The first five atom37 places (N, CA, C, CB, O) and aatype in JSON, in Angstrom:
{
  "aatype": [12, 8, 9, 9, 1, 10, 6, 0, 6, 2, 19, 11, 16, 10, 1, 0, 19, 0, 9, 6, 14, 3, 7, 0, 19, 19, 5, 9, 16, 7, 0, 2, 7, 15, 7, 11, 15, 15, 19, 10, 3, 0, 12, 18, 18, 0, 10, 0, 7, 11, 7, 0, 10, 14, 15, 5, 14, 19, 1, 6, 7, 6, 3, 5, 0, 1, 9, 12, 10, 3],
  "atom_mask": [
    [1, 1, 1, 1, 1],
    [1, 1, 1, 1, 1],
    [1, 1, 1, 1, 1],
    [1, 1, 1, 1, 1],
    [1, 1, 1, 1, 1],
    [1, 1, 1, 1, 1],
    [1, 1, 1, 1, 1],
    [1, 1, 1, 1, 1],
    [1, 1, 1, 1, 1],
    [1, 1, 1, 1, 1],
    [1, 1, 1, 1, 1],
    [1, 1, 1, 1, 1],
    [1, 1, 1, 1, 1],
    [1, 1, 1, 1, 1],
    [1, 1, 1, 1, 1],
    [1, 1, 1, 1, 1],
    [1, 1, 1, 1, 1],
    [1, 1, 1, 1, 1],
    [1, 1, 1, 1, 1],
    [1, 1, 1, 1, 1],
    [1, 1, 1, 1, 1],
    [1, 1, 1, 1, 1],
    [1, 1, 1, 0, 1],
    [1, 1, 1, 1, 1],
    [1, 1, 1, 1, 1],
    [1, 1, 1, 1, 1],
    [1, 1, 1, 1, 1],
    [1, 1, 1, 1, 1],
    [1, 1, 1, 1, 1],
    [1, 1, 1, 0, 1],
    [1, 1, 1, 1, 1],
    [1, 1, 1, 1, 1],
    [1, 1, 1, 0, 1],
    [1, 1, 1, 1, 1],
    [1, 1, 1, 0, 1],
    [1, 1, 1, 1, 1],
    [1, 1, 1, 1, 1],
    [1, 1, 1, 1, 1],
    [1, 1, 1, 1, 1],
    [1, 1, 1, 1, 1],
    [1, 1, 1, 1, 1],
    [1, 1, 1, 1, 1],
    [1, 1, 1, 1, 1],
    [1, 1, 1, 1, 1],
    [1, 1, 1, 1, 1],
    [1, 1, 1, 1, 1],
    [1, 1, 1, 1, 1],
    [1, 1, 1, 1, 1],
    [1, 1, 1, 0, 1],
    [1, 1, 1, 1, 1],
    [1, 1, 1, 0, 1],
    [1, 1, 1, 1, 1],
    [1, 1, 1, 1, 1],
    [1, 1, 1, 1, 1],
    [1, 1, 1, 1, 1],
    [1, 1, 1, 1, 1],
    [1, 1, 1, 1, 1],
    [1, 1, 1, 1, 1],
    [1, 1, 1, 1, 1],
    [1, 1, 1, 1, 1],
    [1, 1, 1, 0, 1],
    [1, 1, 1, 1, 1],
    [1, 1, 1, 1, 1],
    [1, 1, 1, 1, 1],
    [1, 1, 1, 1, 1],
    [1, 1, 1, 1, 1],
    [1, 1, 1, 1, 1],
    [1, 1, 1, 1, 1],
    [1, 1, 1, 1, 1],
    [1, 1, 1, 1, 1]
  ],
  "atom_positions": [
    [[2.09, 5.34, -6.96], [1.8, 5.83, -5.65], [2.99, 6.22, -4.9], [1.08, 4.87, -4.91], [4.0, 5.51, -4.92]],
    [[2.93, 7.35, -4.2], [3.94, 7.81, -3.36], [3.54, 8.13, -2.0], [4.51, 8.9, -3.92], [2.48, 8.74, -1.88]],
    [[4.18, 7.84, -0.97], [3.84, 8.2, 0.31], [4.3, 9.48, 0.6], [4.28, 7.3, 1.23], [5.51, 9.66, 0.41]],
    [[3.58, 10.47, 1.04], [4.05, 11.76, 1.34], [4.28, 11.92, 2.91], [3.05, 12.79, 0.78], [5.24, 12.54, 3.35]],
    [[3.44, 11.4, 3.62], [3.63, 11.45, 5.16], [3.0, 10.24, 5.82], [2.97, 12.78, 5.78], [1.93, 9.79, 5.42]],
    [[3.65, 9.74, 6.8], [3.01, 8.77, 7.66], [3.08, 9.1, 9.12], [3.61, 7.46, 7.45], [4.16, 9.42, 9.61]],
    [[2.03, 9.05, 9.8], [1.91, 9.42, 11.21], [1.23, 8.15, 11.87], [1.03, 10.82, 11.41], [0.18, 7.68, 11.42]],
    [[1.85, 7.65, 12.92], [1.23, 6.48, 13.55], [1.5, 6.62, 15.05], [1.81, 5.1, 12.96], [2.58, 7.0, 15.48]],
    [[0.44, 6.27, 15.85], [0.5, 6.32, 17.45], [-0.07, 5.16, 17.84], [-0.25, 7.53, 18.18], [-1.16, 4.83, 17.37]],
    [[0.65, 4.34, 18.79], [0.14, 3.18, 19.51], [-0.28, 2.05, 18.68], [-0.96, 3.55, 20.31], [-1.23, 1.34, 19.02]],
    [[0.39, 1.85, 17.58], [0.14, 0.78, 16.54], [1.2, -0.38, 17.08], [0.47, 1.36, 14.83], [2.41, -0.16, 17.1]],
    [[0.68, -1.49, 17.48], [1.6, -2.56, 17.87], [2.59, -2.14, 18.86], [2.3, -3.1, 16.72], [2.18, -1.83, 19.98]],
    [[3.86, -2.09, 18.59], [4.9, -1.73, 19.62], [5.23, -0.12, 19.41], [6.33, -2.72, 19.39], [6.0, 0.44, 20.19]],
    [[4.73, 0.46, 18.55], [4.98, 1.93, 18.34], [4.39, 2.83, 19.31], [4.5, 2.36, 17.06], [3.19, 2.7, 19.54]],
    [[5.03, 3.69, 19.89], [4.5, 4.87, 20.69], [3.98, 5.94, 19.68], [5.68, 5.52, 21.65], [2.79, 6.22, 19.57]],
    [[4.93, 6.49, 18.98], [4.51, 7.43, 17.97], [5.78, 7.58, 16.83], [4.13, 8.92, 18.75], [6.96, 7.41, 17.13]],
    [[5.36, 7.87, 15.63], [6.26, 8.02, 14.58], [5.71, 8.99, 13.54], [6.56, 6.7, 13.99], [4.5, 9.06, 13.3]],
    [[6.56, 9.69, 12.95], [6.15, 10.58, 11.85], [7.26, 10.5, 10.82], [5.9, 12.08, 12.34], [8.4, 10.81, 11.16]],
    [[6.96, 10.1, 9.54], [7.9, 9.95, 8.48], [7.51, 10.79, 7.21], [8.03, 8.48, 8.13], [6.4, 10.67, 6.69]],
    [[8.42, 11.59, 6.76], [8.11, 12.31, 5.55], [9.29, 11.87, 4.59], [8.0, 13.97, 5.79], [10.42, 12.34, 4.74]],
    [[9.01, 11.02, 3.66], [10.04, 10.5, 2.73], [10.46, 11.84, 1.88], [9.4, 9.2, 1.74], [9.64, 12.68, 1.51]],
    [[11.81, 11.9, 1.64], [12.3, 12.99, 0.67], [13.13, 12.35, -0.39], [13.17, 14.12, 1.39], [13.97, 13.0, -1.01]],
    [[12.92, 11.07, -0.61], [13.76, 10.43, -1.84], [13.0, 9.18, -2.25], [0.0, 0.0, 0.0], [11.91, 8.86, -1.77]],
    [[13.62, 8.53, -3.13], [12.96, 7.28, -3.67], [13.07, 6.16, -2.72], [13.58, 6.84, -4.99], [12.24, 5.24, -2.77]],
    [[14.08, 6.17, -1.79], [14.38, 5.08, -0.88], [14.44, 5.57, 0.49], [15.67, 4.4, -1.23], [15.18, 6.51, 0.76]],
    [[13.63, 4.97, 1.47], [13.6, 5.33, 2.86], [14.07, 4.23, 3.67], [12.27, 5.73, 3.29], [13.43, 3.17, 3.64]],
    [[15.14, 4.34, 4.41], [15.6, 3.24, 5.28], [15.02, 3.4, 6.64], [17.14, 3.19, 5.37], [15.04, 4.46, 7.27]],
    [[14.46, 2.23, 7.09], [13.83, 2.06, 8.38], [14.83, 1.22, 9.2], [12.39, 1.36, 8.26], [14.95, 0.02, 8.98]],
    [[15.51, 1.84, 10.11], [16.57, 1.01, 10.84], [16.3, 1.24, 12.35], [18.16, 1.47, 10.42], [15.59, 2.17, 12.77]],
    [[16.88, 0.37, 13.09], [16.83, 0.42, 14.59], [17.12, -0.99, 15.17], [0.0, 0.0, 0.0], [17.21, -2.01, 14.5]],
    [[17.23, -0.89, 16.41], [17.5, -2.14, 17.21], [16.25, -3.09, 17.24], [17.91, -1.75, 18.7], [15.11, -2.7, 16.99]],
    [[16.57, -4.31, 17.56], [15.3, -5.32, 17.67], [14.44, -4.7, 18.69], [15.69, -6.92, 18.14], [14.85, -4.15, 19.71]],
    [[13.18, -4.82, 18.33], [12.07, -4.4, 19.18], [11.8, -2.87, 19.15], [0.0, 0.0, 0.0], [10.99, -2.4, 19.94]],
    [[12.42, -2.11, 18.29], [12.23, -0.76, 18.23], [11.12, -0.26, 17.44], [13.35, -0.21, 17.81], [10.79, 0.93, 17.48]],
    [[10.45, -1.22, 16.62], [9.11, -0.76, 15.96], [9.24, -0.72, 14.4], [0.0, 0.0, 0.0], [8.36, -0.21, 13.71]],
    [[10.34, -1.25, 13.87], [10.45, -1.24, 12.45], [9.38, -1.95, 11.68], [11.69, -1.81, 12.11], [8.81, -1.39, 10.74]],
    [[9.07, -3.25, 12.1], [7.99, -3.88, 11.58], [6.63, -3.2, 11.88], [8.02, -5.2, 12.04], [5.76, -3.25, 11.02]],
    [[6.44, -2.63, 12.94], [5.24, -1.94, 13.28], [4.89, -0.76, 12.33], [5.36, -1.46, 14.67], [3.75, -0.48, 11.97]],
    [[5.97, -0.12, 11.99], [5.97, 1.03, 10.91], [5.41, 0.44, 9.69], [7.48, 1.65, 10.57], [4.41, 0.93, 9.18]],
    [[6.02, -0.64, 9.18], [5.55, -1.25, 7.99], [4.01, -1.82, 8.03], [6.51, -2.36, 7.69], [3.21, -1.76, 7.1]],
    [[3.82, -2.35, 9.22], [2.37, -2.85, 9.45], [1.41, -1.71, 9.42], [2.22, -3.61, 10.84], [0.35, -1.81, 8.81]],
    [[1.77, -0.57, 10.08], [0.9, 0.69, 10.04], [0.64, 1.06, 8.59], [1.62, 1.94, 10.79], [-0.51, 1.32, 8.24]],
    [[1.6, 1.09, 7.76], [1.34, 1.52, 6.33], [0.46, 0.42, 5.67], [2.76, 1.72, 5.49], [-0.45, 0.76, 4.92]],
    [[0.69, -0.77, 5.9], [-0.2, -1.79, 5.42], [-1.58, -1.74, 5.75], [0.23, -2.94, 5.82], [-2.45, -1.87, 4.88]],
    [[-1.88, -1.52, 7.16], [-3.16, -1.4, 7.68], [-3.93, -0.13, 6.89], [-3.02, -1.18, 9.29], [-5.08, -0.25, 6.44]],
    [[-3.23, 0.94, 6.79], [-3.77, 2.1, 6.19], [-4.08, 1.89, 4.8], [-2.91, 3.2, 6.32], [-5.07, 2.46, 4.35]],
    [[-3.35, 1.12, 4.02], [-3.59, 0.91, 2.61], [-4.64, -0.16, 2.44], [-2.3, 0.53, 1.88], [-5.53, -0.02, 1.6]],
    [[-4.55, -1.22, 3.23], [-5.37, -2.38, 3.03], [-6.85, -2.3, 3.71], [-4.57, -3.58, 3.59], [-7.79, -3.02, 3.36]],
    [[-6.92, -1.39, 4.64], [-8.24, -1.12, 5.26], [-8.48, -2.02, 6.58], [0.0, 0.0, 0.0], [-7.63, -2.79, 7.04]],
    [[-9.7, -1.82, 7.08], [-10.02, -2.32, 8.31], [-9.96, -3.87, 8.28], [-11.36, -1.81, 8.72], [-9.67, -4.45, 9.33]],
    [[-10.22, -4.56, 7.19], [-10.08, -6.02, 7.16], [-8.81, -6.62, 7.37], [0.0, 0.0, 0.0], [-8.69, -7.81, 7.63]],
    [[-7.77, -5.76, 7.24], [-6.35, -6.22, 7.42], [-5.86, -6.09, 8.81], [-5.44, -5.46, 6.53], [-4.74, -6.52, 9.1]],
    [[-6.62, -5.54, 9.68], [-6.25, -5.28, 11.12], [-6.21, -6.7, 11.78], [-7.34, -4.26, 11.88], [-7.05, -7.58, 11.58]],
    [[-5.18, -6.81, 12.56], [-5.09, -8.0, 13.43], [-6.03, -7.86, 14.62], [-3.63, -8.21, 13.92], [-6.58, -6.78, 14.82]],
    [[-6.26, -9.0, 15.51], [-7.22, -8.86, 16.45], [-6.74, -7.89, 17.51], [-7.59, -10.16, 17.0], [-7.57, -7.37, 18.24]],
    [[-5.46, -7.61, 17.63], [-4.95, -6.55, 18.68], [-3.96, -5.62, 18.06], [-4.25, -7.23, 19.94], [-2.76, -5.73, 18.35]],
    [[-4.4, -4.7, 17.22], [-3.43, -3.72, 16.71], [-3.0, -2.57, 17.58], [-3.95, -3.16, 15.55], [-2.08, -1.83, 17.23]],
    [[-3.66, -2.4, 18.71], [-3.35, -1.25, 19.55], [-2.29, -1.68, 20.58], [-4.66, -0.71, 20.27], [-2.34, -2.78, 21.12]],
    [[-1.37, -0.83, 20.82], [-0.27, -1.0, 21.7], [-0.81, -1.29, 23.07], [0.63, 0.21, 21.7], [-1.73, -0.64, 23.56]],
    [[-0.18, -2.33, 23.71], [-0.68, -2.79, 25.03], [-0.64, -1.68, 26.04], [0.14, -3.98, 25.55], [0.36, -0.97, 26.15]],
    [[-1.69, -1.53, 26.76], [-1.8, -0.45, 27.72], [-2.51, 0.78, 27.25], [0.0, 0.0, 0.0], [-2.84, 1.65, 28.06]],
    [[-2.76, 0.88, 25.96], [-3.37, 2.05, 25.32], [-4.81, 1.61, 25.01], [-2.56, 2.54, 24.0], [-5.2, 0.44, 24.94]],
    [[-5.58, 2.82, 24.82], [-7.1, 2.56, 24.51], [-7.26, 2.64, 23.01], [-8.11, 3.65, 25.23], [-8.16, 2.0, 22.46]],
    [[-6.47, 3.37, 22.35], [-6.71, 3.6, 20.92], [-5.39, 3.74, 20.14], [-7.57, 4.86, 20.71], [-4.36, 4.04, 20.75]],
    [[-5.4, 3.53, 18.84], [-4.3, 3.82, 17.96], [-4.77, 4.72, 16.87], [-3.71, 2.56, 17.39], [-5.96, 4.88, 16.62]],
    [[-3.8, 5.32, 16.22], [-4.09, 6.23, 15.12], [-3.0, 6.0, 13.99], [-4.09, 7.77, 15.65], [-1.81, 5.79, 14.25]],
    [[-3.53, 6.05, 12.72], [-2.64, 5.96, 11.6], [-3.13, 7.02, 10.64], [-2.61, 4.52, 10.96], [-4.34, 7.07, 10.42]],
    [[-2.3, 7.86, 10.06], [-2.55, 8.79, 8.97], [-1.63, 8.66, 7.94], [-2.54, 10.13, 9.39], [-0.45, 8.86, 8.18]],
    [[-2.03, 8.31, 6.71], [-1.11, 8.14, 5.64], [-1.57, 8.89, 4.39], [-0.93, 6.69, 5.34], [-2.62, 8.62, 3.81]],
    [[-0.67, 9.89, 4.0], [-1.01, 10.6, 2.83], [-0.14, 10.21, 1.62], [-0.92, 12.04, 3.1], [-0.32, 10.74, 0.53]]
  ]
}
């Protein structure tokens, strides 16, 4: 399985992210609280399905979240 593109909005601490991997290894880096774990969680939610969602997956203050994983 290869991830071609990830788009996520308002998932946990993320505002918005779009990632298109162009190699075998993709580094997800950033300061504490910048959303690195939220990116990984968004991929997990998309792959594992609705049963994997936590009780509050939507960013605080937002009405809905969106994840698209190809």
